[in-house]
Amino acid sequence: MDQDTLAAMADWRNSELFDAEDRLVLEFAEALTMNNRVDDALYAELERHFERPALVRLAMTVALAGMVNRIHATFHTEVDAATQARLNRKPRA
């Protein structure tokens, strides 16, 4: 994934970089992350596009990312200067 696509994920609903299937995956990831659940309508749409093993892998990927983020937040993991520069942030004092 290139940097432009990665940056566009912050506003994926308004980006033209993502096709319908990408948007469905992003909606799923957002719902699972923000609400810890996926409503029946979204799940039904996911089932139309993905087989069960792919949905399990997708759910596990979202869950793993959430766990890693929580670990970093808990322990205030430092972000290296190069990453901070790419994010246009000043390093922590």
mmCIF file with all atom_site columns, C-alpha atoms in Angstrom:
data_model
loop_
_atom_site.group_PDB
_atom_site.id
_atom_site.type_symbol
_atom_site.label_atom_id
_atom_site.label_alt_id
_atom_site.label_comp_id
_atom_site.label_asym_id
_atom_site.label_entity_id
_atom_site.label_seq_id
_atom_site.pdbx_PDB_ins_code
_atom_site.Cartn_x
_atom_site.Cartn_y
_atom_site.Cartn_z
_atom_site.occupancy
_atom_site.B_iso_or_equiv
_atom_site.pdbx_formal_charge
_atom_site.auth_seq_id
_atom_site.auth_comp_id
_atom_site.auth_asym_id
_atom_site.auth_atom_id
_atom_site.pdbx_PDB_model_num
ATOM 1  C CA . MET A 1 1  ? 0.000   0.000   0.000  1.00 0.00 ? 1  MET A CA 1
ATOM 2  C CA . ASP A 1 2  ? 1.485   3.358   -0.965 1.00 0.00 ? 2  ASP A CA 1
ATOM 3  C CA . GLN A 1 3  ? 1.584   6.408   1.315  1.00 0.00 ? 3  GLN A CA 1
ATOM 4  C CA . ASP A 1 4  ? -1.266  8.190   -0.508 1.00 0.00 ? 4  ASP A CA 1
ATOM 5  C CA . THR A 1 5  ? -3.600  5.232   -0.039 1.00 0.00 ? 5  THR A CA 1
ATOM 6  C CA . LEU A 1 6  ? -2.575  4.854   3.585  1.00 0.00 ? 6  LEU A CA 1
ATOM 7  C CA . ALA A 1 7  ? -3.228  8.550   4.226  1.00 0.00 ? 7  ALA A CA 1
ATOM 8  C CA . ALA A 1 8  ? -6.600  8.359   2.446  1.00 0.00 ? 8  ALA A CA 1
ATOM 9  C CA . MET A 1 9  ? -7.796  5.724   4.915  1.00 0.00 ? 9  MET A CA 1
ATOM 10 C CA . ALA A 1 10 ? -8.386  8.498   7.465  1.00 0.00 ? 10 ALA A CA 1
ATOM 11 C CA . ASP A 1 11 ? -11.194 9.795   5.254  1.00 0.00 ? 11 ASP A CA 1
ATOM 12 C CA . TRP A 1 12 ? -12.017 6.644   3.309  1.00 0.00 ? 12 TRP A CA 1
ATOM 13 C CA . ARG A 1 13 ? -15.696 7.524   2.819  1.00 0.00 ? 13 ARG A CA 1
ATOM 14 C CA . ASN A 1 14 ? -14.730 10.560  0.735  1.00 0.00 ? 14 ASN A CA 1
ATOM 15 C CA . SER A 1 15 ? -11.746 9.097   -1.077 1.00 0.00 ? 15 SER A CA 1
ATOM 16 C CA . GLU A 1 16 ? -11.897 7.881   -4.659 1.00 0.00 ? 16 GLU A CA 1
ATOM 17 C CA . LEU A 1 17 ? -8.962  5.535   -4.057 1.00 0.00 ? 17 LEU A CA 1
ATOM 18 C CA . PHE A 1 18 ? -11.146 2.735   -2.687 1.00 0.00 ? 18 PHE A CA 1
ATOM 19 C CA . ASP A 1 19 ? -13.527 0.510   -4.613 1.00 0.00 ? 19 ASP A CA 1
ATOM 20 C CA . ALA A 1 20 ? -16.778 -0.898  -3.224 1.00 0.00 ? 20 ALA A CA 1
ATOM 21 C CA . GLU A 1 21 ? -15.130 -3.981  -1.728 1.00 0.00 ? 21 GLU A CA 1
ATOM 22 C CA . ASP A 1 22 ? -12.389 -1.876  -0.097 1.00 0.00 ? 22 ASP A CA 1
ATOM 23 C CA . ARG A 1 23 ? -15.061 0.374   1.397  1.00 0.00 ? 23 ARG A CA 1
ATOM 24 C CA . LEU A 1 24 ? -16.900 -2.640  2.768  1.00 0.00 ? 24 LEU A CA 1
ATOM 25 C CA . VAL A 1 25 ? -13.739 -3.882  4.484  1.00 0.00 ? 25 VAL A CA 1
ATOM 26 C CA . LEU A 1 26 ? -13.024 -0.410  5.866  1.00 0.00 ? 26 LEU A CA 1
ATOM 27 C CA . GLU A 1 27 ? -16.595 -0.096  7.133  1.00 0.00 ? 27 GLU A CA 1
ATOM 28 C CA . PHE A 1 28 ? -16.255 -3.490  8.818  1.00 0.00 ? 28 PHE A CA 1
ATOM 29 C CA . ALA A 1 29 ? -12.937 -2.538  10.433 1.00 0.00 ? 29 ALA A CA 1
ATOM 30 C CA . GLU A 1 30 ? -14.368 0.749   11.660 1.00 0.00 ? 30 GLU A CA 1
ATOM 31 C CA . ALA A 1 31 ? -17.529 -0.838  13.063 1.00 0.00 ? 31 ALA A CA 1
ATOM 32 C CA . LEU A 1 32 ? -15.628 -3.588  14.834 1.00 0.00 ? 32 LEU A CA 1
ATOM 33 C CA . THR A 1 33 ? -13.092 -1.118  16.234 1.00 0.00 ? 33 THR A CA 1
ATOM 34 C CA . MET A 1 34 ? -15.525 1.574   17.318 1.00 0.00 ? 34 MET A CA 1
ATOM 35 C CA . ASN A 1 35 ? -18.513 -0.523  18.422 1.00 0.00 ? 35 ASN A CA 1
ATOM 36 C CA . ASN A 1 36 ? -17.050 -3.982  19.100 1.00 0.00 ? 36 ASN A CA 1
ATOM 37 C CA . ARG A 1 37 ? -19.856 -5.396  16.967 1.00 0.00 ? 37 ARG A CA 1
ATOM 38 C CA . VAL A 1 38 ? -21.064 -5.591  13.394 1.00 0.00 ? 38 VAL A CA 1
ATOM 39 C CA . ASP A 1 39 ? -24.750 -5.191  12.643 1.00 0.00 ? 39 ASP A CA 1
ATOM 40 C CA . ASP A 1 40 ? -26.670 -7.806  10.672 1.00 0.00 ? 40 ASP A CA 1
ATOM 41 C CA . ALA A 1 41 ? -26.953 -5.702  7.521  1.00 0.00 ? 41 ALA A CA 1
ATOM 42 C CA . LEU A 1 42 ? -23.195 -5.136  7.299  1.00 0.00 ? 42 LEU A CA 1
ATOM 43 C CA . TYR A 1 43 ? -22.477 -8.787  8.021  1.00 0.00 ? 43 TYR A CA 1
ATOM 44 C CA . ALA A 1 44 ? -24.919 -9.882  5.301  1.00 0.00 ? 44 ALA A CA 1
ATOM 45 C CA . GLU A 1 45 ? -23.168 -7.596  2.815  1.00 0.00 ? 45 GLU A CA 1
ATOM 46 C CA . LEU A 1 46 ? -19.775 -8.974  3.846  1.00 0.00 ? 46 LEU A CA 1
ATOM 47 C CA . GLU A 1 47 ? -21.066 -12.523 3.276  1.00 0.00 ? 47 GLU A CA 1
ATOM 48 C CA . ARG A 1 48 ? -22.067 -11.556 -0.268 1.00 0.00 ? 48 ARG A CA 1
ATOM 49 C CA . HIS A 1 49 ? -18.444 -10.645 -1.036 1.00 0.00 ? 49 HIS A CA 1
ATOM 50 C CA . PHE A 1 50 ? -16.340 -12.959 1.120  1.00 0.00 ? 50 PHE A CA 1
ATOM 51 C CA . GLU A 1 51 ? -16.382 -16.599 2.123  1.00 0.00 ? 51 GLU A CA 1
ATOM 52 C CA . ARG A 1 52 ? -16.362 -17.470 5.836  1.00 0.00 ? 52 ARG A CA 1
ATOM 53 C CA . PRO A 1 53 ? -12.594 -18.222 6.074  1.00 0.00 ? 53 PRO A CA 1
ATOM 54 C CA . ALA A 1 54 ? -11.811 -14.796 4.604  1.00 0.00 ? 54 ALA A CA 1
ATOM 55 C CA . LEU A 1 55 ? -14.201 -13.142 7.068  1.00 0.00 ? 55 LEU A CA 1
ATOM 56 C CA . VAL A 1 56 ? -12.524 -14.932 9.956  1.00 0.00 ? 56 VAL A CA 1
ATOM 57 C CA . ARG A 1 57 ? -9.088  -13.757 8.768  1.00 0.00 ? 57 ARG A CA 1
ATOM 58 C CA . LEU A 1 58 ? -10.417 -10.233 8.359  1.00 0.00 ? 58 LEU A CA 1
ATOM 59 C CA . ALA A 1 59 ? -11.944 -10.199 11.853 1.00 0.00 ? 59 ALA A CA 1
ATOM 60 C CA . MET A 1 60 ? -8.733  -11.587 13.339 1.00 0.00 ? 60 MET A CA 1
ATOM 61 C CA . THR A 1 61 ? -6.669  -8.942  11.537 1.00 0.00 ? 61 THR A CA 1
ATOM 62 C CA . VAL A 1 62 ? -8.867  -6.122  12.857 1.00 0.00 ? 62 VAL A CA 1
ATOM 63 C CA . ALA A 1 63 ? -8.811  -7.618  16.354 1.00 0.00 ? 63 ALA A CA 1
ATOM 64 C CA . LEU A 1 64 ? -5.017  -8.021  16.316 1.00 0.00 ? 64 LEU A CA 1
ATOM 65 C CA . ALA A 1 65 ? -4.536  -4.425  15.159 1.00 0.00 ? 65 ALA A CA 1
ATOM 66 C CA . GLY A 1 66 ? -6.811  -3.259  17.967 1.00 0.00 ? 66 GLY A CA 1
ATOM 67 C CA . MET A 1 67 ? -4.854  -5.242  20.533 1.00 0.00 ? 67 MET A CA 1
ATOM 68 C CA . VAL A 1 68 ? -1.524  -3.888  19.308 1.00 0.00 ? 68 VAL A CA 1
ATOM 69 C CA . ASN A 1 69 ? -2.875  -0.329  19.400 1.00 0.00 ? 69 ASN A CA 1
ATOM 70 C CA . ARG A 1 70 ? -4.090  -0.806  22.972 1.00 0.00 ? 70 ARG A CA 1
ATOM 71 C CA . ILE A 1 71 ? -0.698  -2.151  24.061 1.00 0.00 ? 71 ILE A CA 1
ATOM 72 C CA . HIS A 1 72 ? 1.070   0.846   22.511 1.00 0.00 ? 72 HIS A CA 1
ATOM 73 C CA . ALA A 1 73 ? -1.408  3.244   24.125 1.00 0.00 ? 73 ALA A CA 1
ATOM 74 C CA . THR A 1 74 ? -1.058  1.585   27.523 1.00 0.00 ? 74 THR A CA 1
ATOM 75 C CA . PHE A 1 75 ? 2.730   1.737   27.540 1.00 0.00 ? 75 PHE A CA 1
ATOM 76 C CA . HIS A 1 76 ? 3.034   5.052   25.664 1.00 0.00 ? 76 HIS A CA 1
ATOM 77 C CA . THR A 1 77 ? 5.266   3.513   23.034 1.00 0.00 ? 77 THR A CA 1
ATOM 78 C CA . GLU A 1 78 ? 7.645   6.061   21.600 1.00 0.00 ? 78 GLU A CA 1
ATOM 79 C CA . VAL A 1 79 ? 7.386   6.750   17.887 1.00 0.00 ? 79 VAL A CA 1
ATOM 80 C CA . ASP A 1 80 ? 10.718  7.137   16.120 1.00 0.00 ? 80 ASP A CA 1
ATOM 81 C CA . ALA A 1 81 ? 11.693  10.531  14.662 1.00 0.00 ? 81 ALA A CA 1
ATOM 82 C CA . ALA A 1 82 ? 11.373  9.386   11.041 1.00 0.00 ? 82 ALA A CA 1
ATOM 83 C CA . THR A 1 83 ? 7.781   8.260   11.580 1.00 0.00 ? 83 THR A CA 1
ATOM 84 C CA . GLN A 1 84 ? 6.940   11.441  13.458 1.00 0.00 ? 84 GLN A CA 1
ATOM 85 C CA . ALA A 1 85 ? 8.392   13.482  10.611 1.00 0.00 ? 85 ALA A CA 1
ATOM 86 C CA . ARG A 1 86 ? 6.209   11.596  8.105  1.00 0.00 ? 86 ARG A CA 1
ATOM 87 C CA . LEU A 1 87 ? 3.216   12.311  10.334 1.00 0.00 ? 87 LEU A CA 1
ATOM 88 C CA . ASN A 1 88 ? 4.311   15.939  10.565 1.00 0.00 ? 88 ASN A CA 1
ATOM 89 C CA . ARG A 1 89 ? 4.483   15.771  14.376 1.00 0.00 ? 89 ARG A CA 1
ATOM 90 C CA . LYS A 1 90 ? 7.088   17.008  16.802 1.00 0.00 ? 90 LYS A CA 1
ATOM 91 C CA . PRO A 1 91 ? 8.833   14.354  18.920 1.00 0.00 ? 91 PRO A CA 1
ATOM 92 C CA . ARG A 1 92 ? 7.737   14.069  22.558 1.00 0.00 ? 92 ARG A CA 1
ATOM 93 C CA . ALA A 1 93 ? 9.967   15.845  25.020 1.00 0.00 ? 93 ALA A CA 1
#
